[in-house]
């Protein structure tokens, strides 16, 4: 047993109180845990958890019954579920909770719904909406990497879910069950993420089933439309970085498929180095909220799984902004990040003379190749 946890329960009698909803089984004040144990169990710090409770209050109803579950317990139950990825029954049986499986389910549902409220979600997950905000993100990337013009890194990751019902209807499933089976032969949601240099998620799209190609998600992304519009108005010094599975555009730079010069090799090396931030972001997100790991599997219908993913993104961004330490679990040697890069690279030579955006993308990329070569960027 963890020494801090053992010491906590040795002195438990001094911290005991009885929940309003269960008079026979005692529970214990989670805020009496050490800071390290609190973060280990709930991922957020005590101060950040209290802040979360306060902003969720308007969106979570607590009735006046003596047996009702207070909002603090609801939030802690949900955080523990996100953090551990364990089944709801084990969360409910915890000495810190003592709730039935059905009560835990309701707690998670209410907290997830609150975190998906536009007033909360759009505050914590937002792509830069003006030139000043774009410049701030771009300058951070440049200071950290020396790669000019980058305002985000793009990639997709798979979140495992149980097999959805085969009964197709708009209320339960928008897609047939087989469309959720990805290239690794398990059911998932293919989640598109865009992050900044601090691992903060700027945009998330968790609406598509696992078999959906990354490019299709990108083509249906609001960010893609916004960046194209930005470049149409001659704001051409802002772009994302993506892997070779994405189409080259002036606002989305990809690696050079067959580099022939030292300058192009240098560009590819630096493009990959900077783009690795999205893989780092995905790893931190899933290690922090292990309900998103492949082996844990979200036992929910697709639309509810999407809401849980969005909720975890909000909490992840809160942790990033408040500098909450990353959780390192030494018992986990390897886990599936759900990022598959073996898609066939798109052929840049198709419709060469007719694809104006492709030609402009090459011109943009050539400009960056020259810039990096002139700077002779040195990687650690």
PDB file of C-alpha atoms in Angstrom, residues 9-183:
ATOM      1  CA  UNK A   9      -6.199   5.534   7.058  1.00  0.00           C
ATOM      2  CA  UNK A  10      -4.217   5.026  10.289  1.00  0.00           C
ATOM      3  CA  UNK A  11      -5.556   8.427  11.377  1.00  0.00           C
ATOM      4  CA  UNK A  12      -8.925   7.994   9.722  1.00  0.00           C
ATOM      5  CA  UNK A  13     -10.963   8.193  12.899  1.00  0.00           C
ATOM      6  CA  UNK A  14      -9.997  11.817  13.277  1.00  0.00           C
ATOM      7  CA  UNK A  15     -11.295  12.605   9.803  1.00  0.00           C
ATOM      8  CA  UNK A  16     -14.473  10.556   9.765  1.00  0.00           C
ATOM      9  CA  UNK A  17     -17.844  11.995   8.856  1.00  0.00           C
ATOM     10  CA  UNK A  18     -21.074  10.447   7.666  1.00  0.00           C
ATOM     11  CA  UNK A  19     -22.582  11.141   4.276  1.00  0.00           C
ATOM     12  CA  UNK A  20     -26.100  12.444   4.099  1.00  0.00           C
ATOM     13  CA  UNK A  21     -27.051   9.700   1.668  1.00  0.00           C
ATOM     14  CA  UNK A  22     -25.806   6.712   3.694  1.00  0.00           C
ATOM     15  CA  UNK A  23     -25.928   6.622   7.485  1.00  0.00           C
ATOM     16  CA  UNK A  24     -24.489   3.135   8.022  1.00  0.00           C
ATOM     17  CA  UNK A  25     -21.272   3.201   6.027  1.00  0.00           C
ATOM     18  CA  UNK A  26     -18.812   5.994   6.833  1.00  0.00           C
ATOM     19  CA  UNK A  27     -16.911   7.888   4.186  1.00  0.00           C
ATOM     20  CA  UNK A  28     -13.903  10.100   4.607  1.00  0.00           C
ATOM     21  CA  UNK A  29     -13.029  13.619   3.593  1.00  0.00           C
ATOM     22  CA  UNK A  30     -11.134  13.419   0.300  1.00  0.00           C
ATOM     23  CA  UNK A  31      -9.706  16.886   0.895  1.00  0.00           C
ATOM     24  CA  UNK A  32      -7.891  15.482   3.948  1.00  0.00           C
ATOM     25  CA  UNK A  33      -5.660  13.460   1.626  1.00  0.00           C
ATOM     26  CA  UNK A  34      -2.161  14.711   0.990  1.00  0.00           C
ATOM     27  CA  UNK A  35      -1.790  16.880  -2.117  1.00  0.00           C
ATOM     28  CA  UNK A  36       0.014  14.080  -3.935  1.00  0.00           C
ATOM     29  CA  UNK A  37      -2.631  11.475  -3.143  1.00  0.00           C
ATOM     30  CA  UNK A  38      -5.431  13.862  -4.036  1.00  0.00           C
ATOM     31  CA  UNK A  39      -3.962  14.463  -7.493  1.00  0.00           C
ATOM     32  CA  UNK A  40      -3.304  10.741  -7.888  1.00  0.00           C
ATOM     33  CA  UNK A  41      -6.973   9.953  -7.231  1.00  0.00           C
ATOM     34  CA  UNK A  42      -8.647  12.922  -8.917  1.00  0.00           C
ATOM     35  CA  UNK A  43      -5.962  14.373 -11.254  1.00  0.00           C
ATOM     36  CA  UNK A  44      -6.841  17.948 -10.319  1.00  0.00           C
ATOM     37  CA  UNK A  45      -5.348  19.761  -7.338  1.00  0.00           C
ATOM     38  CA  UNK A  46      -7.538  20.548  -4.334  1.00  0.00           C
ATOM     39  CA  UNK A  47      -7.719  24.222  -5.305  1.00  0.00           C
ATOM     40  CA  UNK A  48      -8.580  23.457  -8.926  1.00  0.00           C
ATOM     41  CA  UNK A  49     -11.198  20.906  -7.841  1.00  0.00           C
ATOM     42  CA  UNK A  50     -12.851  23.511  -5.632  1.00  0.00           C
ATOM     43  CA  UNK A  51     -12.817  25.938  -8.561  1.00  0.00           C
ATOM     44  CA  UNK A  52     -14.406  23.250 -10.751  1.00  0.00           C
ATOM     45  CA  UNK A  53     -17.126  22.615  -8.167  1.00  0.00           C
ATOM     46  CA  UNK A  54     -17.939  26.331  -8.084  1.00  0.00           C
ATOM     47  CA  UNK A  55     -18.253  26.744 -11.864  1.00  0.00           C
ATOM     48  CA  UNK A  56     -20.359  23.577 -12.180  1.00  0.00           C
ATOM     49  CA  UNK A  57     -22.843  24.569  -9.462  1.00  0.00           C
ATOM     50  CA  UNK A  58     -25.240  26.410 -11.798  1.00  0.00           C
ATOM     51  CA  UNK A  59     -25.482  23.343 -14.050  1.00  0.00           C
ATOM     52  CA  UNK A  60     -25.870  20.514 -11.501  1.00  0.00           C
ATOM     53  CA  UNK A  61     -29.121  20.240  -9.591  1.00  0.00           C
ATOM     54  CA  UNK A  62     -28.994  19.078  -5.967  1.00  0.00           C
ATOM     55  CA  UNK A  63     -32.456  18.480  -4.550  1.00  0.00           C
ATOM     56  CA  UNK A  64     -33.471  19.145  -0.977  1.00  0.00           C
ATOM     57  CA  UNK A  65     -33.911  15.524   0.077  1.00  0.00           C
ATOM     58  CA  UNK A  66     -31.828  14.447   3.057  1.00  0.00           C
ATOM     59  CA  UNK A  67     -30.514  11.514   1.001  1.00  0.00           C
ATOM     60  CA  UNK A  68     -29.404  13.648  -1.947  1.00  0.00           C
ATOM     61  CA  UNK A  69     -25.784  13.556  -3.074  1.00  0.00           C
ATOM     62  CA  UNK A  70     -23.991  16.872  -2.676  1.00  0.00           C
ATOM     63  CA  UNK A  71     -22.200  18.478  -5.633  1.00  0.00           C
ATOM     64  CA  UNK A  72     -18.747  17.951  -4.122  1.00  0.00           C
ATOM     65  CA  UNK A  73     -19.297  14.196  -4.009  1.00  0.00           C
ATOM     66  CA  UNK A  74     -20.669  14.182  -7.561  1.00  0.00           C
ATOM     67  CA  UNK A  75     -17.625  15.988  -8.902  1.00  0.00           C
ATOM     68  CA  UNK A  76     -15.156  13.792  -6.986  1.00  0.00           C
ATOM     69  CA  UNK A  77     -16.888  10.614  -8.176  1.00  0.00           C
ATOM     70  CA  UNK A  78     -16.706  11.772 -11.797  1.00  0.00           C
ATOM     71  CA  UNK A  79     -13.067  12.867 -11.494  1.00  0.00           C
ATOM     72  CA  UNK A  80     -12.105   9.512  -9.995  1.00  0.00           C
ATOM     73  CA  UNK A  81     -13.855   7.695 -12.836  1.00  0.00           C
ATOM     74  CA  UNK A  82     -12.092   9.802 -15.489  1.00  0.00           C
ATOM     75  CA  UNK A  83      -8.760   9.329 -13.728  1.00  0.00           C
ATOM     76  CA  UNK A  84      -8.851   5.581 -13.212  1.00  0.00           C
ATOM     77  CA  UNK A  85     -10.967   4.344 -16.064  1.00  0.00           C
ATOM     78  CA  UNK A  86     -12.267   1.716 -13.651  1.00  0.00           C
ATOM     79  CA  UNK A  87     -15.762   0.341 -13.745  1.00  0.00           C
ATOM     80  CA  UNK A  88     -18.337   2.393 -11.905  1.00  0.00           C
ATOM     81  CA  UNK A  89     -18.946  -0.247  -9.258  1.00  0.00           C
ATOM     82  CA  UNK A  90     -15.349  -0.096  -8.042  1.00  0.00           C
ATOM     83  CA  UNK A  91     -15.591   3.682  -7.812  1.00  0.00           C
ATOM     84  CA  UNK A  92     -18.781   3.405  -5.818  1.00  0.00           C
ATOM     85  CA  UNK A  93     -17.260   0.933  -3.390  1.00  0.00           C
ATOM     86  CA  UNK A  94     -14.313   3.173  -2.627  1.00  0.00           C
ATOM     87  CA  UNK A  95     -13.960   4.186   1.029  1.00  0.00           C
ATOM     88  CA  UNK A  96     -13.929   7.768  -0.207  1.00  0.00           C
ATOM     89  CA  UNK A  97     -17.320   7.460  -1.960  1.00  0.00           C
ATOM     90  CA  UNK A  98     -19.536   4.594  -0.785  1.00  0.00           C
ATOM     91  CA  UNK A  99     -22.132   4.950  -3.518  1.00  0.00           C
ATOM     92  CA  UNK A 100     -24.088   2.410  -5.500  1.00  0.00           C
ATOM     93  CA  UNK A 101     -23.278   1.780  -9.146  1.00  0.00           C
ATOM     94  CA  UNK A 102     -26.446   3.567 -10.252  1.00  0.00           C
ATOM     95  CA  UNK A 103     -25.561   6.609  -8.118  1.00  0.00           C
ATOM     96  CA  UNK A 104     -22.074   6.726  -9.592  1.00  0.00           C
ATOM     97  CA  UNK A 105     -23.568   6.530 -13.083  1.00  0.00           C
ATOM     98  CA  UNK A 106     -25.824   9.506 -12.374  1.00  0.00           C
ATOM     99  CA  UNK A 107     -22.930  11.499 -10.908  1.00  0.00           C
ATOM    100  CA  UNK A 108     -20.769  10.920 -13.982  1.00  0.00           C
ATOM    101  CA  UNK A 109     -23.670  11.749 -16.295  1.00  0.00           C
ATOM    102  CA  UNK A 110     -24.433  15.048 -14.543  1.00  0.00           C
ATOM    103  CA  UNK A 111     -20.818  16.209 -14.364  1.00  0.00           C
ATOM    104  CA  UNK A 112     -20.176  15.282 -18.011  1.00  0.00           C
ATOM    105  CA  UNK A 113     -23.290  17.181 -19.084  1.00  0.00           C
ATOM    106  CA  UNK A 114     -22.186  20.232 -17.109  1.00  0.00           C
ATOM    107  CA  UNK A 115     -18.683  20.200 -18.599  1.00  0.00           C
ATOM    108  CA  UNK A 116     -20.232  20.056 -22.077  1.00  0.00           C
ATOM    109  CA  UNK A 117     -22.293  23.191 -21.485  1.00  0.00           C
ATOM    110  CA  UNK A 118     -21.206  25.775 -24.111  1.00  0.00           C
ATOM    111  CA  UNK A 119     -20.490  28.359 -21.408  1.00  0.00           C
ATOM    112  CA  UNK A 120     -17.898  26.019 -19.888  1.00  0.00           C
ATOM    113  CA  UNK A 121     -16.657  24.012 -22.874  1.00  0.00           C
ATOM    114  CA  UNK A 122     -16.128  27.020 -25.146  1.00  0.00           C
ATOM    115  CA  UNK A 123     -14.282  28.845 -22.383  1.00  0.00           C
ATOM    116  CA  UNK A 124     -11.721  26.105 -21.956  1.00  0.00           C
ATOM    117  CA  UNK A 125     -11.476  24.649 -25.475  1.00  0.00           C
ATOM    118  CA  UNK A 126     -11.185  27.390 -28.049  1.00  0.00           C
ATOM    119  CA  UNK A 127      -9.174  27.982 -31.190  1.00  0.00           C
ATOM    120  CA  UNK A 128      -7.719  31.500 -31.541  1.00  0.00           C
ATOM    121  CA  UNK A 129     -10.471  33.749 -32.840  1.00  0.00           C
ATOM    122  CA  UNK A 130      -8.535  36.892 -33.758  1.00  0.00           C
ATOM    123  CA  UNK A 131      -5.094  37.943 -34.999  1.00  0.00           C
ATOM    124  CA  UNK A 132      -3.861  38.858 -31.519  1.00  0.00           C
ATOM    125  CA  UNK A 133      -4.655  35.369 -30.178  1.00  0.00           C
ATOM    126  CA  UNK A 134      -3.123  33.740 -33.271  1.00  0.00           C
ATOM    127  CA  UNK A 135       0.043  35.772 -32.764  1.00  0.00           C
ATOM    128  CA  UNK A 136       0.283  34.704 -29.132  1.00  0.00           C
ATOM    129  CA  UNK A 137       0.120  31.007 -30.046  1.00  0.00           C
ATOM    130  CA  UNK A 138       2.495  31.459 -33.006  1.00  0.00           C
ATOM    131  CA  UNK A 139       5.040  33.340 -30.904  1.00  0.00           C
ATOM    132  CA  UNK A 140       5.017  30.594 -28.256  1.00  0.00           C
ATOM    133  CA  UNK A 141       5.743  27.970 -30.899  1.00  0.00           C
ATOM    134  CA  UNK A 142       8.538  30.093 -32.355  1.00  0.00           C
ATOM    135  CA  UNK A 143      10.165  30.741 -28.966  1.00  0.00           C
ATOM    136  CA  UNK A 144      10.154  27.033 -28.136  1.00  0.00           C
ATOM    137  CA  UNK A 145      11.013  25.542 -31.529  1.00  0.00           C
ATOM    138  CA  UNK A 146      12.321  28.220 -33.883  1.00  0.00           C
ATOM    139  CA  UNK A 147       9.709  27.097 -36.445  1.00  0.00           C
ATOM    140  CA  UNK A 148       8.030  30.266 -37.734  1.00  0.00           C
ATOM    141  CA  UNK A 149       4.309  30.487 -38.475  1.00  0.00           C
ATOM    142  CA  UNK A 150       3.030  27.453 -36.562  1.00  0.00           C
ATOM    143  CA  UNK A 151      -0.251  27.976 -34.694  1.00  0.00           C
ATOM    144  CA  UNK A 152      -0.963  24.355 -33.839  1.00  0.00           C
ATOM    145  CA  UNK A 153      -0.274  20.681 -34.529  1.00  0.00           C
ATOM    146  CA  UNK A 154      -2.943  18.371 -35.896  1.00  0.00           C
ATOM    147  CA  UNK A 155      -3.581  14.640 -35.580  1.00  0.00           C
ATOM    148  CA  UNK A 156      -6.250  12.085 -34.742  1.00  0.00           C
ATOM    149  CA  UNK A 157      -6.432   9.522 -31.965  1.00  0.00           C
ATOM    150  CA  UNK A 158      -8.774   6.599 -31.380  1.00  0.00           C
ATOM    151  CA  UNK A 159     -10.821   6.252 -28.186  1.00  0.00           C
ATOM    152  CA  UNK A 160     -12.126   2.721 -27.679  1.00  0.00           C
ATOM    153  CA  UNK A 161     -15.834   2.177 -27.055  1.00  0.00           C
ATOM    154  CA  UNK A 162     -18.012  -0.887 -26.680  1.00  0.00           C
ATOM    155  CA  UNK A 163     -19.766  -2.143 -29.775  1.00  0.00           C
ATOM    156  CA  UNK A 164     -22.736   0.161 -30.437  1.00  0.00           C
ATOM    157  CA  UNK A 165     -26.209  -1.159 -31.093  1.00  0.00           C
ATOM    158  CA  UNK A 166     -26.793  -2.356 -34.627  1.00  0.00           C
ATOM    159  CA  UNK A 167     -30.160  -0.605 -34.616  1.00  0.00           C
ATOM    160  CA  UNK A 168     -29.472   2.509 -36.653  1.00  0.00           C
ATOM    161  CA  UNK A 169     -31.401   5.568 -35.506  1.00  0.00           C
ATOM    162  CA  UNK A 170     -30.557   9.242 -35.112  1.00  0.00           C
ATOM    163  CA  UNK A 171     -31.205   9.191 -31.370  1.00  0.00           C
ATOM    164  CA  UNK A 172     -28.889   6.307 -30.507  1.00  0.00           C
ATOM    165  CA  UNK A 173     -26.484   5.898 -33.449  1.00  0.00           C
ATOM    166  CA  UNK A 174     -25.836   8.222 -36.363  1.00  0.00           C
ATOM    167  CA  UNK A 175     -23.637   5.617 -38.078  1.00  0.00           C
ATOM    168  CA  UNK A 176     -23.942   1.833 -38.601  1.00  0.00           C
ATOM    169  CA  UNK A 177     -22.152  -0.308 -36.043  1.00  0.00           C
ATOM    170  CA  UNK A 178     -19.521  -1.555 -38.498  1.00  0.00           C
ATOM    171  CA  UNK A 179     -18.324   1.997 -39.184  1.00  0.00           C
ATOM    172  CA  UNK A 180     -17.000   2.210 -35.618  1.00  0.00           C
ATOM    173  CA  UNK A 181     -14.497  -0.611 -36.295  1.00  0.00           C
ATOM    174  CA  UNK A 182     -11.113   0.994 -36.980  1.00  0.00           C
ATOM    175  CA  UNK A 183      -8.013  -0.333 -38.775  1.00  0.00           C
TER     176      UNK A 183
END
